[in-house]
Short mmCIF file of C-alpha atoms and ligand atoms in Angstrom, two decimals:
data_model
loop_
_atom_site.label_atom_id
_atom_site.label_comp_id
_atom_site.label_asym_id
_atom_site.label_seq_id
_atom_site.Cartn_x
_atom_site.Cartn_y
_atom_site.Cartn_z
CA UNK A 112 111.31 133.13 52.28
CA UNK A 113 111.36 130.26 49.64
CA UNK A 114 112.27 131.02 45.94
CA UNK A 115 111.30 127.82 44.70
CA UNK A 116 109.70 129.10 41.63
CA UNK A 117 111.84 131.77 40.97
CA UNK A 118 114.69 129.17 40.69
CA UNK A 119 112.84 126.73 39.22
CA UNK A 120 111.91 129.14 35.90
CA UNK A 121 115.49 130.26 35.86
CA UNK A 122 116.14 127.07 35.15
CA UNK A 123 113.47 126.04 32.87
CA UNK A 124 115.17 129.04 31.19
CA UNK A 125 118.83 127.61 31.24
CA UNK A 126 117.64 124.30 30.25
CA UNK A 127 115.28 125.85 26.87
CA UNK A 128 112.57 125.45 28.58
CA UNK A 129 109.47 127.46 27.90
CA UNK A 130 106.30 128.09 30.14
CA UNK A 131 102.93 128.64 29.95
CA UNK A 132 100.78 130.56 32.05
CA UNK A 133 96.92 130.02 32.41
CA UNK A 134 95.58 133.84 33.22
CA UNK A 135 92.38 133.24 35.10
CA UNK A 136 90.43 136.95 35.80
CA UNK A 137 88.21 136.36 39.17
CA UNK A 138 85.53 138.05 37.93
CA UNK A 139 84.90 135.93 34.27
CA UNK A 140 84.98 132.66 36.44
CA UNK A 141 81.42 130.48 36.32
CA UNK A 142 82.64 128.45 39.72
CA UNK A 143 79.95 126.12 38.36
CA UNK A 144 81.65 125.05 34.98
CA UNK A 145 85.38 125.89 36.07
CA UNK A 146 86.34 122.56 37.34
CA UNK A 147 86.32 121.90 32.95
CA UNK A 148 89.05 125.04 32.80
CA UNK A 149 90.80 123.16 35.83
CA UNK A 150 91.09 119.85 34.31
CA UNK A 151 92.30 120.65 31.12
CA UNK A 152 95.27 122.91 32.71
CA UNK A 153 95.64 119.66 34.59
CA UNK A 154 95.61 117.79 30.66
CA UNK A 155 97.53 119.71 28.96
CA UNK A 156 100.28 120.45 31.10
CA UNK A 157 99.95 124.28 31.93
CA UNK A 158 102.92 125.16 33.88
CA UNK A 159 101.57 127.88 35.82
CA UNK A 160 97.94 129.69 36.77
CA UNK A 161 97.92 133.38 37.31
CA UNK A 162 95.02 134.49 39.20
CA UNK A 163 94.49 138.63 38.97
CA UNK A 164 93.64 141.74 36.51
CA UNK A 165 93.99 145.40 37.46
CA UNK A 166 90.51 145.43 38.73
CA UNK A 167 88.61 143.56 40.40
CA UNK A 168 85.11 143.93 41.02
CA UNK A 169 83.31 140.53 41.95
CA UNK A 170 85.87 139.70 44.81
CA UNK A 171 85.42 136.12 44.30
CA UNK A 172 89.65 135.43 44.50
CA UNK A 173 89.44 133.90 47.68
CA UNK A 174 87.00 131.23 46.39
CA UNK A 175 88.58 131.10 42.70
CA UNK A 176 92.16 130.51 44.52
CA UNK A 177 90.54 127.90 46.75
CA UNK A 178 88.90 125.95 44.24
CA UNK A 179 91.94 125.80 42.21
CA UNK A 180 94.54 124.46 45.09
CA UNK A 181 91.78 121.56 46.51
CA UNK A 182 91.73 120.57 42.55
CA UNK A 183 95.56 121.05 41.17
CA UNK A 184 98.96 121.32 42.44
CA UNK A 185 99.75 123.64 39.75
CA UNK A 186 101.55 126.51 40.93
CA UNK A 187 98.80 129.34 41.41
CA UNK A 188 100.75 132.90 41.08
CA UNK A 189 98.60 136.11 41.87
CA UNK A 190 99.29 138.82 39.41
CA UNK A 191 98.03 141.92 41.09
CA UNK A 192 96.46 145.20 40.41
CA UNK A 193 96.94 146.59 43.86
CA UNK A 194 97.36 145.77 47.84
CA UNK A 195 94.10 144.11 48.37
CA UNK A 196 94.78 141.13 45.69
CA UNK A 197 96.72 139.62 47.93
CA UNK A 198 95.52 136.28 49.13
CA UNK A 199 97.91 134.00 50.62
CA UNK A 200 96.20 130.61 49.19
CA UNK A 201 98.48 131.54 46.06
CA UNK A 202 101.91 129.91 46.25
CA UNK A 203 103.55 133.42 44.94
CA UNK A 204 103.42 136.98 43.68
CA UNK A 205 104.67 138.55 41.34
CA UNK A 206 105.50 141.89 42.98
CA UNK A 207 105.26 144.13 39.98
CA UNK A 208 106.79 147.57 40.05
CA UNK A 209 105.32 149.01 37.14
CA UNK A 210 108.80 150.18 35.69
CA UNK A 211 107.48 151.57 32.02
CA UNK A 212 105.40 154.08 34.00
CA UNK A 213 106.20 157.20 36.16
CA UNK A 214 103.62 156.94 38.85
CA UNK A 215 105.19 156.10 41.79
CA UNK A 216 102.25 154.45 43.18
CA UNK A 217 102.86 151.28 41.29
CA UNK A 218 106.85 151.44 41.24
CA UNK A 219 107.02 151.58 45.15
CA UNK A 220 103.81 152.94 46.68
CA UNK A 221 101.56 150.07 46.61
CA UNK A 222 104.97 147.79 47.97
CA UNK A 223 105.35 149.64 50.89
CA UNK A 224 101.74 149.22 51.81
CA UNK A 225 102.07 145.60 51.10
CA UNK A 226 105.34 144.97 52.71
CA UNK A 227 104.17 143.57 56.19
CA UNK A 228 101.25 141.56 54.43
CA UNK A 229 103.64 140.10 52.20
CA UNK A 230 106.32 138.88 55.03
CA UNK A 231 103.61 137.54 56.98
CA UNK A 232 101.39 135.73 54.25
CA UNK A 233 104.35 132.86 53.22
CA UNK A 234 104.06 133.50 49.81
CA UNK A 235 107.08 133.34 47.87
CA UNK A 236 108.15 137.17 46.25
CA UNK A 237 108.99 137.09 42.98
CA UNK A 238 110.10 140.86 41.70
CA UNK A 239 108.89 141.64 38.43
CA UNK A 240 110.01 144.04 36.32
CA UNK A 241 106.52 145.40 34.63
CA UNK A 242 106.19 147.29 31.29
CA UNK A 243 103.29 147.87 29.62
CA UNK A 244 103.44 148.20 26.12
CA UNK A 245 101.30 150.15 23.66
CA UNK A 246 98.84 147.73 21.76
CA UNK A 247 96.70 150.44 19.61
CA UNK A 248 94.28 151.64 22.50
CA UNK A 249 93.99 152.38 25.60
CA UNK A 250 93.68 149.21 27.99
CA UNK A 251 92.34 148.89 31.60
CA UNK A 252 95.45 148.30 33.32
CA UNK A 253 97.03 151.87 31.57
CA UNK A 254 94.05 153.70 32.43
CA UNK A 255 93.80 152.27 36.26
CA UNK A 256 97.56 152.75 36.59
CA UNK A 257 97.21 156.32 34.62
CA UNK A 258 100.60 155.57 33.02
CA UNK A 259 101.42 156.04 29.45
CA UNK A 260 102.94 152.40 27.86
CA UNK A 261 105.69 151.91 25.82
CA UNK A 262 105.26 152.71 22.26
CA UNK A 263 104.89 149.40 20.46
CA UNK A 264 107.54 150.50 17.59
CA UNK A 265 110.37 151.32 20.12
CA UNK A 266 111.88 147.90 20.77
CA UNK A 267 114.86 150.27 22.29
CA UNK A 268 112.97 151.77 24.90
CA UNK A 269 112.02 148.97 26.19
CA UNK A 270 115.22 147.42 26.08
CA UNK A 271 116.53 149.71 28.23
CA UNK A 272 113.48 149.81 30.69
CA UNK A 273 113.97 146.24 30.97
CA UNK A 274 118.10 146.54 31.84
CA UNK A 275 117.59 149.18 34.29
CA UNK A 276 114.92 147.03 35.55
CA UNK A 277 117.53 143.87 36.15
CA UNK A 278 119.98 146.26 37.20
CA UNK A 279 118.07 147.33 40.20
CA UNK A 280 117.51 143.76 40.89
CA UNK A 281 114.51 142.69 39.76
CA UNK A 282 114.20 138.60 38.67
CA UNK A 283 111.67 139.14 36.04
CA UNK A 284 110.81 140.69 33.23
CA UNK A 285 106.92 141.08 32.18
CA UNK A 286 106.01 142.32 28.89
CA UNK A 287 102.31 143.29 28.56
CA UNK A 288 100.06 144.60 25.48
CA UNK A 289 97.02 144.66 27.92
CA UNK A 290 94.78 141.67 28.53
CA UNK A 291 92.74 141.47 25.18
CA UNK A 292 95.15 143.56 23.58
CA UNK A 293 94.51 143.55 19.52
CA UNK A 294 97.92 143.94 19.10
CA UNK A 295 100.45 141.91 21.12
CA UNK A 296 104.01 142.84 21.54
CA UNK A 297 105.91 142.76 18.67
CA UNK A 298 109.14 139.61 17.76
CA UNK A 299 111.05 142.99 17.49
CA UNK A 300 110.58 143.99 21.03
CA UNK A 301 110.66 140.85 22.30
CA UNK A 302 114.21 140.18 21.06
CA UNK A 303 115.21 143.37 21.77
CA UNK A 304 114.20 142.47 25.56
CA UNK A 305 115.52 139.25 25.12
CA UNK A 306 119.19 140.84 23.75
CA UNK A 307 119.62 143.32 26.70
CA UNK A 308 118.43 141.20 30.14
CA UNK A 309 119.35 137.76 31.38
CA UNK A 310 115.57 137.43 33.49
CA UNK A 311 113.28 135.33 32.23
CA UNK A 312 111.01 137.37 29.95
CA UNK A 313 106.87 136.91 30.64
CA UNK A 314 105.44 137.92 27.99
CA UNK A 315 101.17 138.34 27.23
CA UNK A 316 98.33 140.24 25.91
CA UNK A 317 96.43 139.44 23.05
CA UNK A 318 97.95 136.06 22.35
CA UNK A 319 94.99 134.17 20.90
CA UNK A 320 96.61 131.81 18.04
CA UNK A 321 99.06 129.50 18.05
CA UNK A 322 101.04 132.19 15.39
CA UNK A 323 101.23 134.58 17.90
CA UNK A 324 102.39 132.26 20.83
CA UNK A 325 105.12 131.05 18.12
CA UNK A 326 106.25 135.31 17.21
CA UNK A 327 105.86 135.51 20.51
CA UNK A 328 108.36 132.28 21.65
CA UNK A 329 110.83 132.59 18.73
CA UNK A 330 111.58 136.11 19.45
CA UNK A 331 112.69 134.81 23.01
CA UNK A 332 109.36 135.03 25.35
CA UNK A 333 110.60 132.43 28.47
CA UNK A 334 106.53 132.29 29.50
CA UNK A 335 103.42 132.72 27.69
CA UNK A 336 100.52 134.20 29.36
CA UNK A 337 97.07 133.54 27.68
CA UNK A 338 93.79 134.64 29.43
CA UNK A 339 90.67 136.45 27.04
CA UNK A 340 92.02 133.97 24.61
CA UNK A 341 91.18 130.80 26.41
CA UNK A 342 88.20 132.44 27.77
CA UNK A 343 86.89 133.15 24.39
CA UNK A 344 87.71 129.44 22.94
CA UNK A 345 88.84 127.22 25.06
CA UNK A 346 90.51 124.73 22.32
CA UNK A 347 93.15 127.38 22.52
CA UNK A 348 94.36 126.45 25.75
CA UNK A 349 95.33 122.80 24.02
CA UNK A 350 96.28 124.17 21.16
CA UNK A 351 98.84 126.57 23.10
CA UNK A 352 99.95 123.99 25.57
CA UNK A 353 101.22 122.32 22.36
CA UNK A 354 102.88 124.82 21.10
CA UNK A 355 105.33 125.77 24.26
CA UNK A 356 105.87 122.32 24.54
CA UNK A 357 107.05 122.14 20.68
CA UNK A 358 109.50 125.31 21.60
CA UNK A 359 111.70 123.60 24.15
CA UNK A 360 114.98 122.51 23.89
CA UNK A 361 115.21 119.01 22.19
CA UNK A 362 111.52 119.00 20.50
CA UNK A 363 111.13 118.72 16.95
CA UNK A 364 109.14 122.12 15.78
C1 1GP B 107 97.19 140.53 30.44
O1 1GP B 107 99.14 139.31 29.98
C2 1GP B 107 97.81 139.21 30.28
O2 1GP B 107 97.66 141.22 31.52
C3 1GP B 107 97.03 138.30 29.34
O3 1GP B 107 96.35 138.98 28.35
O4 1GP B 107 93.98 138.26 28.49
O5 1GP B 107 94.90 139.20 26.36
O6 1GP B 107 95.57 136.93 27.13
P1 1GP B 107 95.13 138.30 27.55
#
């Protein structure tokens, strides 16, 4: 199996590089006006488009993915909630064991189910290290995945989380306040992170201003995900797409 984009984001990383991620949610997509959302990924130079959410209810992925690879070659990279997101239009996965939580359903259960599918569908694997962190309430993905997140002022606990994470072999690193988090994760945690693993660090939820996306890339974030952001103005997407490109290696800031 190829790990084309797993090599190629290690090194973005060596090189300063730093990502961003367009997070499109099936469901929220209007296939009528999303060729707009398409062409200014295309614009603006987003460097990757997630397609997924920890639930899915319209089951309108196989279209969304569709539409997106007959209109970019942007790399499209499903981010899961469970076994039947997988559609093997996407060019990856990021196969998230769900390492800030103890339900074994979503460190290993959900894999093994997947494993054949996976081997058979081409996409390329990229193990992700997944840790929710606590964002002031409760979000979807913590509720569907009944695990308790990280509190937000324990930087070491997460630290940790992410070494064993990287110890037991797993090439990324995913920090996550929840997708429309009001809180996103904090510099503090994010440098902690940053201190203790080599991965790339992915970090998202609740990034809606450029401010954040700059806490969020000074403190050492590799790749910014934005989704309810974008969804809610879509200047942001611009506006971010500036900003990562203003954090790598050899730009004036
Ligand atoms: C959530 O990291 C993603 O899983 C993105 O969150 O939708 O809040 O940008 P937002």
């Amino acid at each position: 199996m190829t790990q084309q984009l797993l090599n190629k984001l290690y090194e973005r990383k060596a090189n300063g590089q730093k990502s961003f991620a367009v997070l499109i949610d099936p469901d929220k997509v209007n296939l009528e006006n999303f060729s707009n959302l398409l062409d200014l990924c295309i614009q603006h130079g987003a460097d990757y488009i997630f397609v997924g959410g920890s639930l899915i209810t319209d089951y309108v992925m196989t279209e969304v993915i569709a539409k997106i690879k007959s209109y970019t070659n942007i790399p499209v990279i499903l981010f899961p909630g469970n076994s039947l997101h997988i559609d093997s239009q996407a060019d990856a996965i990021l196969l998230l064991s769900l390492i800030s939580g103890r339900n074994p359903e979503f460190l290993i259960g959900q894999h093994v189910i997947s494993a054949p599918i996976l081997r058979k569908s081409g996409l390329e694997i990229m193990p992700t290290g997944y840790m929710l962190i606590d964002s002031g309430r409760q979000t979807t993905v913590s509720y569907i995945s009944n695990t308790n997140p990280i509190p937000h002022d324990k930087p070491g606990i997460a630290a940790c989380t992410a070494m064993a994470g990287e110890m037991l072999g797993l090439k990324l690193t995913y920090l996550d306040a929840g997708s429309g988090a009001i809180n996103p994760v904090s510099p503090e945690m994010i440098a902690a992170v940053r201190q203790s693993v080599d991965t790339p660090i992915i970090v998202g939820g609740g990034i809606n201003s450029i401010k954040k996306a700059k806490n969020a890339l000074s403190a050492g974030a590799d790749v910014i995900v934005v989704g309810n952001g974008i969804e809610e103005n879509i200047d942001l997407l611009r506006e971010i797409a500036e900003t990562v490109d203003s954090y790598s290696v050899g730009s004036i800031q």
